[in-house]
XYZ file of C-alpha atoms in Angstrom:
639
model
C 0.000 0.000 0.000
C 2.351 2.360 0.860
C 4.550 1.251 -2.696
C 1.650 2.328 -4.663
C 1.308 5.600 -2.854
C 5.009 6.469 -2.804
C 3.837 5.932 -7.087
C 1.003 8.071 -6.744
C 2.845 10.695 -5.021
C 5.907 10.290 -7.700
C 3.270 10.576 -10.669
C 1.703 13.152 -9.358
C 4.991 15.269 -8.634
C 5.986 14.496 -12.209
C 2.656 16.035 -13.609
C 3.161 18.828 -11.905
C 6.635 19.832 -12.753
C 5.878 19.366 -16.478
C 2.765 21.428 -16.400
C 5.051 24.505 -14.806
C 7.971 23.447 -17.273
C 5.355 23.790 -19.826
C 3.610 26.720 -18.666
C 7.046 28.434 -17.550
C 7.790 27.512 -21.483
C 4.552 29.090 -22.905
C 5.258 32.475 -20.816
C 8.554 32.775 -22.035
C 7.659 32.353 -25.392
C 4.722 34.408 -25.064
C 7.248 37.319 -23.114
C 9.774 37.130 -25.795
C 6.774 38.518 -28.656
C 6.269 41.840 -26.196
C 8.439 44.667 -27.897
C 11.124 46.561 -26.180
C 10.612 50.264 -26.867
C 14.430 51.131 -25.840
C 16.008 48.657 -28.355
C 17.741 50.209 -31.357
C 17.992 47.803 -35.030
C 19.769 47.591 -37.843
C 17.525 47.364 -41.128
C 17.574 47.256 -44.713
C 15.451 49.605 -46.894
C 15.897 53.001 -45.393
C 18.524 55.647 -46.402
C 19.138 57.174 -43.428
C 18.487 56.582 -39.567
C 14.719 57.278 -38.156
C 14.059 57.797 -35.088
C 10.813 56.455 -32.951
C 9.918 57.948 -30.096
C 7.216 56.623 -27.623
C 5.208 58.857 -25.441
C 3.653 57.742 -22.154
C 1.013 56.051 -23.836
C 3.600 54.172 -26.547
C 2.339 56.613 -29.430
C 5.173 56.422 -31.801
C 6.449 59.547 -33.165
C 8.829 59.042 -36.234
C 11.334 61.762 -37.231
C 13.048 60.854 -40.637
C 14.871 62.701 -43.212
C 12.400 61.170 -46.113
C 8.816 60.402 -46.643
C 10.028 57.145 -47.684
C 11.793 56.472 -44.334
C 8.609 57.469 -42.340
C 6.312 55.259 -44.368
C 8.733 52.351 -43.723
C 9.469 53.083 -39.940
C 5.523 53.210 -39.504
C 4.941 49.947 -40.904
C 7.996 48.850 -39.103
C 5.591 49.811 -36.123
C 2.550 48.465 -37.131
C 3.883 44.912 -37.205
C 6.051 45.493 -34.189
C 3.082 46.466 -32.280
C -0.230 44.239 -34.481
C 1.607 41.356 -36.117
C -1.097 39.339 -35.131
C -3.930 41.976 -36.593
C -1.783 42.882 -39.576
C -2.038 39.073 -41.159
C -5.321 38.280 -40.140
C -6.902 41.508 -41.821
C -4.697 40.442 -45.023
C -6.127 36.835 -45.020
C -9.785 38.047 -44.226
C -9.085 40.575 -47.241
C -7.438 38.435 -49.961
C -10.915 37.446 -51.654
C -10.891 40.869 -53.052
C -8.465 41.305 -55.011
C -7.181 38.453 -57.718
C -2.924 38.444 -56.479
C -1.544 38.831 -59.481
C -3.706 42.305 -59.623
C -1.756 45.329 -60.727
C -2.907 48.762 -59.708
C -1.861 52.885 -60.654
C -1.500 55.395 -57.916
C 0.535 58.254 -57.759
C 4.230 58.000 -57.867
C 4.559 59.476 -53.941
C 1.572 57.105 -53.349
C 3.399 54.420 -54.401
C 6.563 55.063 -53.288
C 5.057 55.058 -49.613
C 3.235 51.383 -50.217
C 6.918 50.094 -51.290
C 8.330 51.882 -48.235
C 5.852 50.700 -45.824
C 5.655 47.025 -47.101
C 9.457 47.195 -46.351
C 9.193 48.166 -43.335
C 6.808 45.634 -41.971
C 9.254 42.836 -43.793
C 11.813 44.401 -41.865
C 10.238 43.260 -38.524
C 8.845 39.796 -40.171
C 12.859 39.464 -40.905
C 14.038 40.441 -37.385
C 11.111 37.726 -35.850
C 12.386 35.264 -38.674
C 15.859 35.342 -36.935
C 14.600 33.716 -33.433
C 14.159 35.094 -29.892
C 10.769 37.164 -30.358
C 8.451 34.763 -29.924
C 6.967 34.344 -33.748
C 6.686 38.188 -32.910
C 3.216 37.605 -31.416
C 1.573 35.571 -29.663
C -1.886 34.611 -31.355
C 0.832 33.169 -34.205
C 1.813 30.473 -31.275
C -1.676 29.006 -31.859
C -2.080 30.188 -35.271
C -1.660 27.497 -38.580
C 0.404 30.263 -40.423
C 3.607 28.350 -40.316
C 5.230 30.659 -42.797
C 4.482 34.262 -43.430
C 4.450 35.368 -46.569
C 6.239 39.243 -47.301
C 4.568 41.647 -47.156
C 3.244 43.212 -50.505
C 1.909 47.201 -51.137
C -1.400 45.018 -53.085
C -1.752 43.875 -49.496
C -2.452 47.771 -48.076
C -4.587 48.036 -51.348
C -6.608 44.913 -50.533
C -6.794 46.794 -46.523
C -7.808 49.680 -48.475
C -10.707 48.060 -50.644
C -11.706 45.823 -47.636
C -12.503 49.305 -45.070
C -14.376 50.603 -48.273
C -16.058 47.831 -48.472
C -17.550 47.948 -44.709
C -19.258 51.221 -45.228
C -21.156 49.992 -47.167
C -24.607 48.668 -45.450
C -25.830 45.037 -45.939
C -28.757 44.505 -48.171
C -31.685 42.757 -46.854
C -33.123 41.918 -50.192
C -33.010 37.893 -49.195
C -34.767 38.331 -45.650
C -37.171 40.457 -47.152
C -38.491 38.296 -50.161
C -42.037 37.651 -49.054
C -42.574 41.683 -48.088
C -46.189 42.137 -47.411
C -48.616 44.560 -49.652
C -48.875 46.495 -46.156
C -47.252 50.269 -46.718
C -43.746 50.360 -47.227
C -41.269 50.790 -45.100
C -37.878 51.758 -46.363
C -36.226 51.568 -42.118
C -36.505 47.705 -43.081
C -33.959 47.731 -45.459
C -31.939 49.769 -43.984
C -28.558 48.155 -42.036
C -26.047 49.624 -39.996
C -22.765 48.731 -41.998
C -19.559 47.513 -40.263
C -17.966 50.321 -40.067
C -19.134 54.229 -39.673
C -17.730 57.346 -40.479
C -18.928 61.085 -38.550
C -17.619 64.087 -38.448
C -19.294 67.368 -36.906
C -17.508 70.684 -37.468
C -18.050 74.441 -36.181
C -16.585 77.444 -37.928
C -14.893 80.039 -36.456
C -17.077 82.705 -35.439
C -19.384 80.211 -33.274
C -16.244 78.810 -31.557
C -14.644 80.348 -27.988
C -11.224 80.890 -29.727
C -12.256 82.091 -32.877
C -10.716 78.929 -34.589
C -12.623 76.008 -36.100
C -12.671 72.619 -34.262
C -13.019 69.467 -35.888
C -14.679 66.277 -34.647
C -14.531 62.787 -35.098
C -16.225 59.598 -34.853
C -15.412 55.664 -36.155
C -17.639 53.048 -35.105
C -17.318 49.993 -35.759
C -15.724 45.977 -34.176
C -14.980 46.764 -30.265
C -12.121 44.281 -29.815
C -8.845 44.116 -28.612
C -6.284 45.260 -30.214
C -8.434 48.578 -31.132
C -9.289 48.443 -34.541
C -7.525 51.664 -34.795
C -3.554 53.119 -34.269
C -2.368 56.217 -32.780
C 0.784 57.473 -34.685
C 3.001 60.945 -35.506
C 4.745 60.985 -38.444
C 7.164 63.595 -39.078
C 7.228 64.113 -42.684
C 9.822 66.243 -44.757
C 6.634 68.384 -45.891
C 5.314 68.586 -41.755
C 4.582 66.759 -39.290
C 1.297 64.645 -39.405
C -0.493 63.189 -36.193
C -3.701 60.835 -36.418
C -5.418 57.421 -36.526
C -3.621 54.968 -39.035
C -5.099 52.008 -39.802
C -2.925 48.926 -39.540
C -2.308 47.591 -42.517
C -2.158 51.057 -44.475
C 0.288 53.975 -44.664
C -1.436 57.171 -44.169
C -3.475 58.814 -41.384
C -6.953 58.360 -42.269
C -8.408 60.927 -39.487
C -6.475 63.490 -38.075
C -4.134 66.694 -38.244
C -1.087 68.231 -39.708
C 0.735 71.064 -38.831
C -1.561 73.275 -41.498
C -4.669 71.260 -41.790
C -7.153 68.731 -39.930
C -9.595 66.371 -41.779
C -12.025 63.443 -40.999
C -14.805 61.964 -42.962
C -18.614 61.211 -42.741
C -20.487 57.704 -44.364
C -23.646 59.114 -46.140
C -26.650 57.497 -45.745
C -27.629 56.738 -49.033
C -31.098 56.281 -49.906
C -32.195 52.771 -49.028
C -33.683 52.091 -52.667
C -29.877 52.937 -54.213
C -27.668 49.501 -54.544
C -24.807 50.203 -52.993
C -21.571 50.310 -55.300
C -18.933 47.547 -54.374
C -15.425 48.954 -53.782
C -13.011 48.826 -56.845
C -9.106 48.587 -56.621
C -9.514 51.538 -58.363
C -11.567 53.448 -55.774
C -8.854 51.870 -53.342
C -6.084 53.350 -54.813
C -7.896 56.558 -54.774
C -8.790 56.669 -51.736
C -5.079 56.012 -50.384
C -3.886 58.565 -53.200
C -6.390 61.235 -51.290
C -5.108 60.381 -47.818
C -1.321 61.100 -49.510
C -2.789 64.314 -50.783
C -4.574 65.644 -47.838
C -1.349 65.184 -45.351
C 0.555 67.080 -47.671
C -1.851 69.763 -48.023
C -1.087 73.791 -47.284
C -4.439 74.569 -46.295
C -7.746 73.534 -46.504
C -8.357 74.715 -50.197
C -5.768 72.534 -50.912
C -7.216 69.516 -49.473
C -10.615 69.868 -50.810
C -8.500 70.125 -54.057
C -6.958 66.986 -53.142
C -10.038 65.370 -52.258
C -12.131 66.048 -55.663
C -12.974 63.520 -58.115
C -11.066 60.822 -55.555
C -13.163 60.718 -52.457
C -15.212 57.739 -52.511
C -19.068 57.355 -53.378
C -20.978 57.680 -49.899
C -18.309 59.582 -48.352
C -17.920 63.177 -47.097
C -14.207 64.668 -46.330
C -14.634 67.450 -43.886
C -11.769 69.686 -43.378
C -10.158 73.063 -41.524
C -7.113 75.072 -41.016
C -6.620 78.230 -38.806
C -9.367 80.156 -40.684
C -11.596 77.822 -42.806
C -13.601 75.136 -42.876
C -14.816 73.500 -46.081
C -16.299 70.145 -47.560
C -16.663 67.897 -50.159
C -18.687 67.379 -51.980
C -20.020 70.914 -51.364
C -23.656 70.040 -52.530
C -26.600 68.962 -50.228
C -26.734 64.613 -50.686
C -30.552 63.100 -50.073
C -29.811 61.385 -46.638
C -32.589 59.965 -44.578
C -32.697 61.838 -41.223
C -30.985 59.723 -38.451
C -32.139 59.636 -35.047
C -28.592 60.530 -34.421
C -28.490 63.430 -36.722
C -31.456 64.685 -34.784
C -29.966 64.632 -31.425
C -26.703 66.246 -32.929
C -28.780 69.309 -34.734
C -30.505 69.731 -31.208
C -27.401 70.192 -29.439
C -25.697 72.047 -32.104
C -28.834 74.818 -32.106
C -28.689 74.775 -28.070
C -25.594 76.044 -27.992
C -24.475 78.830 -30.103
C -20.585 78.897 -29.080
C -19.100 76.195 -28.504
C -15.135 75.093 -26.747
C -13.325 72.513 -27.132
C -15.024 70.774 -23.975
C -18.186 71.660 -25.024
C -17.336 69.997 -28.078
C -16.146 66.520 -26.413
C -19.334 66.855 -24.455
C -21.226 66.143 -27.639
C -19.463 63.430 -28.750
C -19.918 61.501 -25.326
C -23.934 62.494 -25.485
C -25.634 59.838 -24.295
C -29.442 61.101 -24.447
C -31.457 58.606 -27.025
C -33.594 60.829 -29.577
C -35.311 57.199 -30.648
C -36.352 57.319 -26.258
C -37.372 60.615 -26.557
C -39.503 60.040 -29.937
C -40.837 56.882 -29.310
C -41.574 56.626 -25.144
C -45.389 59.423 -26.130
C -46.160 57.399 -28.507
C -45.647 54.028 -26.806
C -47.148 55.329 -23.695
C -49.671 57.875 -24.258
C -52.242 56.306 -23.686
C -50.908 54.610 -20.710
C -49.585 57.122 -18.651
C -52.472 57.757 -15.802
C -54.618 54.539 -16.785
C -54.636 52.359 -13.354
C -57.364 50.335 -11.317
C -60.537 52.341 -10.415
C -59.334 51.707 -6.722
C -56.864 50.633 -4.567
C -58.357 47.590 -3.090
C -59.053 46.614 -6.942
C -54.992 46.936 -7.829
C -52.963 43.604 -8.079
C -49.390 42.998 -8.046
C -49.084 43.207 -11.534
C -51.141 46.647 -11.884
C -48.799 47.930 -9.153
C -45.262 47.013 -10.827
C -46.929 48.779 -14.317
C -47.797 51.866 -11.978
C -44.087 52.111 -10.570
C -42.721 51.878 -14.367
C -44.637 53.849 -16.435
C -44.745 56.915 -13.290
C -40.109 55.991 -13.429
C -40.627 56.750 -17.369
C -42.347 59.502 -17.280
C -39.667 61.439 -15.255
C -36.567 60.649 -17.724
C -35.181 62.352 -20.356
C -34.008 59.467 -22.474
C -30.418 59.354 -20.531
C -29.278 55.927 -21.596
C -26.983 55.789 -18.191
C -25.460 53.124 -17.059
C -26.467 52.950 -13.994
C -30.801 53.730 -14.116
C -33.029 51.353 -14.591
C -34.820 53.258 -17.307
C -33.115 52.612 -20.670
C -33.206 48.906 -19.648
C -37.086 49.307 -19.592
C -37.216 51.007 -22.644
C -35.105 48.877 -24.630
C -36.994 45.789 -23.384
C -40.249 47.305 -24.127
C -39.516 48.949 -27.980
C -37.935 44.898 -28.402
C -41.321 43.243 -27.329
C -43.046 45.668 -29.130
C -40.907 45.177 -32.384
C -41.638 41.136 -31.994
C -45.191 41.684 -31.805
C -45.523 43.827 -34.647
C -42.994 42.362 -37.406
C -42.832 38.226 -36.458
C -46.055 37.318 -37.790
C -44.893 39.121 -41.306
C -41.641 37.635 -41.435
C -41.525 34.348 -38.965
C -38.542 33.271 -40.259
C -36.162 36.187 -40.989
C -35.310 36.381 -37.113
C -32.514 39.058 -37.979
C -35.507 41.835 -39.052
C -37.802 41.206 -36.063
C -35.217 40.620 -33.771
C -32.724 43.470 -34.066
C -34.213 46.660 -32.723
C -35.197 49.501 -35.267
C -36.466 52.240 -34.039
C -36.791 53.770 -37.105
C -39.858 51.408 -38.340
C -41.426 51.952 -34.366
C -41.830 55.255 -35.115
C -43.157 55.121 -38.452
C -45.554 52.769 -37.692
C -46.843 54.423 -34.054
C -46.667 57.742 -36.197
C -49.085 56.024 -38.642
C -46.871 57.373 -41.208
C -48.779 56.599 -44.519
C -50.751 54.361 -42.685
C -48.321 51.946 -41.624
C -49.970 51.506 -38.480
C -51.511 48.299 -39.880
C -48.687 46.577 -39.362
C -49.763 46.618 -35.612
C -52.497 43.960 -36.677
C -51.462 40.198 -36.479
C -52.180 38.897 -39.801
C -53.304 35.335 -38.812
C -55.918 36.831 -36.278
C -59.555 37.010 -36.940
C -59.918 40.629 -35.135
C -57.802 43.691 -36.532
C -55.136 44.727 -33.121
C -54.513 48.267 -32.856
C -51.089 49.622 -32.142
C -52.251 50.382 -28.336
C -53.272 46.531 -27.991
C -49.574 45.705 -29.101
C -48.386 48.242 -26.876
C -50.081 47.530 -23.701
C -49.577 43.674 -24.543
C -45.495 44.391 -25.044
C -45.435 46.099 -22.030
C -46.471 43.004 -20.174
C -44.068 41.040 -22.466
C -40.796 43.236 -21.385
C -42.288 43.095 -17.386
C -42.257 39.623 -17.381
C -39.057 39.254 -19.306
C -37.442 41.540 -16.196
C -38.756 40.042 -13.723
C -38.051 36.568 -14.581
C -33.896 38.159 -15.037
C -33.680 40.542 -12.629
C -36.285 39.943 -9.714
C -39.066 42.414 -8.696
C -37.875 45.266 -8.154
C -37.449 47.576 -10.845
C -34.829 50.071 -9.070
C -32.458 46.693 -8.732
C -32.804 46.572 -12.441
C -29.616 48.616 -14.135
C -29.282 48.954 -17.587
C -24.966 48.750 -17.221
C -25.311 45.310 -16.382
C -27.786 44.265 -19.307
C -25.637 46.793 -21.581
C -22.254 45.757 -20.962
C -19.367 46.167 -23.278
C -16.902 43.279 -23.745
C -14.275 43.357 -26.021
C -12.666 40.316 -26.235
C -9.372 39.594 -28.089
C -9.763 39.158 -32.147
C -7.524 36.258 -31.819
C -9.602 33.859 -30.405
C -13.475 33.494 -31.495
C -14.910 30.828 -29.174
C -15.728 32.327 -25.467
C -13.711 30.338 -22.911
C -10.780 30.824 -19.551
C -8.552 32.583 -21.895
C -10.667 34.272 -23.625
C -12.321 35.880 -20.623
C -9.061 36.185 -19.426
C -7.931 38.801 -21.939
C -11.185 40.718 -22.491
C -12.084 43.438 -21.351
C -15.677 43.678 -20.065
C -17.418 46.323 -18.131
C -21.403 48.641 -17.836
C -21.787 50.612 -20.869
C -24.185 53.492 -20.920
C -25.421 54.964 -24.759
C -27.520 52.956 -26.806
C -27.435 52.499 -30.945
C -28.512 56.166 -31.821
C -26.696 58.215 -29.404
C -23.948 60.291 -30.132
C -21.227 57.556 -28.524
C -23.245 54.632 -29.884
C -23.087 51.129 -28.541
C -25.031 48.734 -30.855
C -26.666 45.444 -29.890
C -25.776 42.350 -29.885
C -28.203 39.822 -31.848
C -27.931 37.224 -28.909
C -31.606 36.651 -27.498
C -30.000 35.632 -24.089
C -28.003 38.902 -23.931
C -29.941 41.353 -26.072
C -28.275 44.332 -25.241
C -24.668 43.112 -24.477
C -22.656 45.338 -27.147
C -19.238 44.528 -29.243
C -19.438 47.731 -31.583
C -20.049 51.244 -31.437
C -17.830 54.163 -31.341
C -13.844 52.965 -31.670
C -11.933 55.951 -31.787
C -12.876 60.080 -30.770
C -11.247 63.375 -32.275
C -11.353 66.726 -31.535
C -9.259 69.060 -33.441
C -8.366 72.930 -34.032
C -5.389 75.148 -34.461
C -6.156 77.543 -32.016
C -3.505 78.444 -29.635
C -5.648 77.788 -26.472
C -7.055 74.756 -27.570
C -4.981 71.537 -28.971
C -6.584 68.170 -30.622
C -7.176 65.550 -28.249
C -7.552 61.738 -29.412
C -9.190 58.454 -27.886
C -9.028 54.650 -28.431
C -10.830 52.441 -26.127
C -8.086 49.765 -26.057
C -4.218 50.309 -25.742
C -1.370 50.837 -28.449
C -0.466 47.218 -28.259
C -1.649 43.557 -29.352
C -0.067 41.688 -27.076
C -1.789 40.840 -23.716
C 1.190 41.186 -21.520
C 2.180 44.295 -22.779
C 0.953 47.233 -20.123
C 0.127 49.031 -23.402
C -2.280 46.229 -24.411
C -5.763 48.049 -22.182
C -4.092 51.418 -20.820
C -6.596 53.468 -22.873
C -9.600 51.599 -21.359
C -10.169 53.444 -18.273
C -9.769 56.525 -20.080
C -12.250 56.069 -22.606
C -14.341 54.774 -20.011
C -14.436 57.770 -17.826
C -14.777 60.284 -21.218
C -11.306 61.475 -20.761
C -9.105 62.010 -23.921
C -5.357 62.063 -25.212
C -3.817 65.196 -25.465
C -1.851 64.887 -28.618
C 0.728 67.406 -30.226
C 3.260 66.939 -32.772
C 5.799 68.378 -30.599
C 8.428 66.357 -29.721
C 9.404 68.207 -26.804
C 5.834 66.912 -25.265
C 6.082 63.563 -26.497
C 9.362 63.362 -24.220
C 8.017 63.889 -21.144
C 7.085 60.183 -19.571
C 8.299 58.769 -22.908
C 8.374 54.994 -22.501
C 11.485 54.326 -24.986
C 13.300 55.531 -27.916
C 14.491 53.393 -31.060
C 16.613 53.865 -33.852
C 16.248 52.289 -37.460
C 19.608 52.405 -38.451
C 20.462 51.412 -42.448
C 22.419 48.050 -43.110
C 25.306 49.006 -45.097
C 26.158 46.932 -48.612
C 28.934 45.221 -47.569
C 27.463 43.701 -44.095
C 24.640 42.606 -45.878
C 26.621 40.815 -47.931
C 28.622 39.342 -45.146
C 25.250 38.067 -43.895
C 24.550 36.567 -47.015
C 27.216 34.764 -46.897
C 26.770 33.900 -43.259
C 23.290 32.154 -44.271
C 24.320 30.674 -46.552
């Protein structure tokens, strides 16, 4: 007996040893991918040293003596900081473009995709040579056993792949058996992948007589950020913004002269959308190489015409101006949205730069405000004759509809309200649209408050749609309101008890971003997200769309990725926000540093001047050209 537990005991030592060799194996591996900010390389395909710089929040700022050299050191970045990101967006984008497609962009252009695909080659070669790790550490796990170079088609494909998620989805298919009831254009409508805003005030109705700028991406909510903070000191100025990884040029943001960001039109819902070209691509990167080089802001729009693409709106100032393009009205259906942001913009008729942030983290619902009369109006002060003649159920109604009546639409985190709401207009929207289309869940079960209020409005008669068309009797809109309202009760009671000030609309709302590296939901997975009570809904100014989970309704993975406010006044600077870090690699302290921050509303400072950038500067590298004759030697050496 005691033989076969001195065995045990052995056996069970043994297991344990090699699951810490193993795991003391995995973290080293997984440590060696995290970059060193201080370390200083030797690289071919630059002509003279660059210089990056990393500010306390790892922003790189790149001082070199050639466009060329900045291109190249900022995709020398990009892969030192989203390996991981980089390949996966390439794979996910190869479909669209054949690869032995050729392309014509501007020389410049061109000469900065050649650059930058050097540059992130450059790192791929430096991984190659052993001791990073693979260079990150989703391409541990990943099949990719070799990794192709890096190609400027690749940027183009990027390019043509981001054009290609503005555009919305069609719902032709869901929509095949549409009814003869009155139409409703909000059905067809879809909220593409990605979204483009900007909101811009001229001088004169500005507190430092200067124009300021903002911007607004939504889009994926997942870790890395979909988006990458960089300053890139060109020969013709210095150029600070959000780059996308993958691509060369600052797609929103500032140079010394000018500031620019862009807004998605929302094309009428009868148009087809055009499909992105490798033409348009190449345009569209051949703008972004215009605009940075731009003197003013007449020179960007110049820039900008006859290359911006269809469905988007390039918005621009300098110290003086501002100025857009196209410079024509475009049809656009109204936005719920759009009709907060007019509200605040006539409320207030000068604005500074923190009044300006204060709009973009607006958090009042215009669909609450539009739709809550009409759900509830004829609801309001309706209760039991008496008080001995009131039930439980009566009761609970009482105590919601009186909490409803008091709010202003505030979709808070922490009230109780928006979760009632939501739940409600979602009840509602099931009773209405499931009995026309049982089994296109996606158009019955994700909200649109758009078709609520045209059908409670009775806009051209659409409130027919209220009636159930299998039904003998016709339902009014009021029957399928009162009914819903019973419908989202019980559905909160059954989740969240009794009580509806326990009920909080953070912890139905919560945001989780979870690492793009691994899809299933598991330890590790919950491990590296991030997850935390979100307040905004789909239509406010920050927006935080729904998930299409029935168990988790309003649980949210997109919305607003990345904030800008810009202007050249000498009071006021730009400030910038991600909600994840600079890096991709979990155990870098740069991988969820931003989160708190764009949590709590608060934004990045940023400046082009170096002098700023050095104070609590994490590291400094240098990209120092391989000469001919050790690259030769190494050659050799390899071979």
């Amino acid at each position: 007996m005691k033989r076969l537990f001195n065995i045990l005991l052995y056996l069970l030592l043994a297991v344990f040893a090699s699951g810490l060799a193993v795991s003391g194996v995995v973290y080293f591996l997984l440590r060696a991918s995290v970059p060193d900010y201080d370390e200083d390389f030797r690289v071919a395909g630059i002509g003279g040293p660059v210089d990056i710089l990393r500010d306390a929040a790892a922003i790189p700022h790149i001082s070199a003596d050639s466009a060329a050299d900045a291109y190249f050191a900022l995709g020398f970045v990009h892969a030192q900081d989203r390996l991981g990101q980089l390949l996966r967006a390439r794979r996910a984008a190869q479909a669209l473009l054949p690869l032995d497609q050729t392309f014509e962009v501007e020389p410049s252009t061109a000469q900065a995709l050649d650059a930058y695909a050097a540059g992130v080659n450059a790192w791929l070669g430096l991984v190659s040579e052993g001791g990073r790790g693979r260079g990150s550490p989703d391409l541990l796990i990943a099949d990719e056993r070799m990794i192709a170079a890096w190609r400027p088609v690749d940027s183009l494909r990027l390019a043509q792949a981001f054009l290609n998620d503005l555009q919305p989805e069609s719902r032709q298919s869901d929509l095949s058996g549409l009814s003869d009831r009155p139409f409703l254009p909000e059905l067809f409508m879809t909220s593409p992948k990605v979204s483009l805003d900007a909101w811009a005030l001229p001088g004169d109705r500005t507190a430092m007589g200067a124009p300021i700028l903002t911007a607004d991406i939504r889009g994926p909510l997942s870790l890395p950020s979909e988006w990458y903070l960089a300053d890139i000191q060109l020969p013709t100025g210095a150029a600070i913004g959000a780059t996308m990884p993958g691509v060369p040029f600052i797609v929103v943001g500032r140079s010394e002269r000018v500031a620019w960001a862009f807004r998605s039109l929302s094309l009428n819902a009868l148009k087809e959308p055009v499909s992105p070209t490798a033409a348009k691509a190449g345009n569209f990167l051949v703008m972004l190489d215009r605009v940075v080089r731009s003197a003013d802001v007449n020179d960007a729009m110049d820039a900008s015409m006859n290359l911006a693409p269809a469905g988007l709106e390039i918005l621009a100032i300098d110290r003086d101006t501002l100025a857009r393009w196209p410079d024509r009205e475009v049809e656009t259906l109204l936005s719920f949205r759009d009709a907060r942001l007019a509200a605040l913009d006539e409320r207030q008729p000068i604005f500074s730069v923190e009044g300006a942030i204060a709009v973009q983290r607006d958090t009042v619902s215009a669909a609450a405000r539009a739709l809550l009369p009409l759900m509830a109006r004829e609801l309001w002060f309706v209760g039991s004759t008496g008080a001995l003649e009131e039930n439980r159920a009566d009761k609970l109604r009482g105590v919601i509809l009186n909490q409803l009546a008091q709010w202003n639409g505030d979709m808070d985190r922490f009230s109780p309200e928006p979760l009632v709401f939501w739940a409600w207009a979602r009840a509602l929207q099931k009773r209405i649209l499931q009995d026309e289309f049982p089994s296109a869940t996606k158009v019955w079960a994700m909200l649109n408050a758009g078709v609520l209020f045209a059908v409670l409005s009775d806009r051209g008669g659409s409130a027919i749609w209220c009636d159930i068309r299998p039904s003998t009797r016709i339902e009014t809109c009021q029957d399928q309101v009162r009914a819903a309202l019973d419908d989202a009760i019980g559905w909160l009671v059954d989740r969240n008890g009794p009580d509806p000030s326990a009920w909080v609309w953070g912890e139905a709302h919560a945001l989780n971003m979870r690492w793009a590296s691994i899809r299933s939901s598991g330890i590790i997975s919950d491990l590296l997200s991030l997850e935390a009570p979100s307040s905004g809904a789909p239509d406010t100014l920050i927006a935080t769309l729904f998930a299409s989970d029935d168990d988790l309704p309003f649980a949210t993975s997109a919305g607003t990725n990345f904030q800008a406010v810009m202007s050249f006044s000498e009071e006021a600077g730009s400030y910038f926000i991600a909600p994840a870090g600079q890096s991709g690699h979990p155990l870098s302290r740069f991988y969820e540093n931003l989160f708190p921050m764009w949590m709590q509303g608060k934004y990045l400072a940023m400046s082009n001047d170096l002098s700023l950038a050095r104070g609590g500067a994490v590291g400094t590298s240098r990209l120092s050209p391989v000469s001919f004759d050790k690259l030769t030697i190494q050659g050799d050496m390899s071979r």
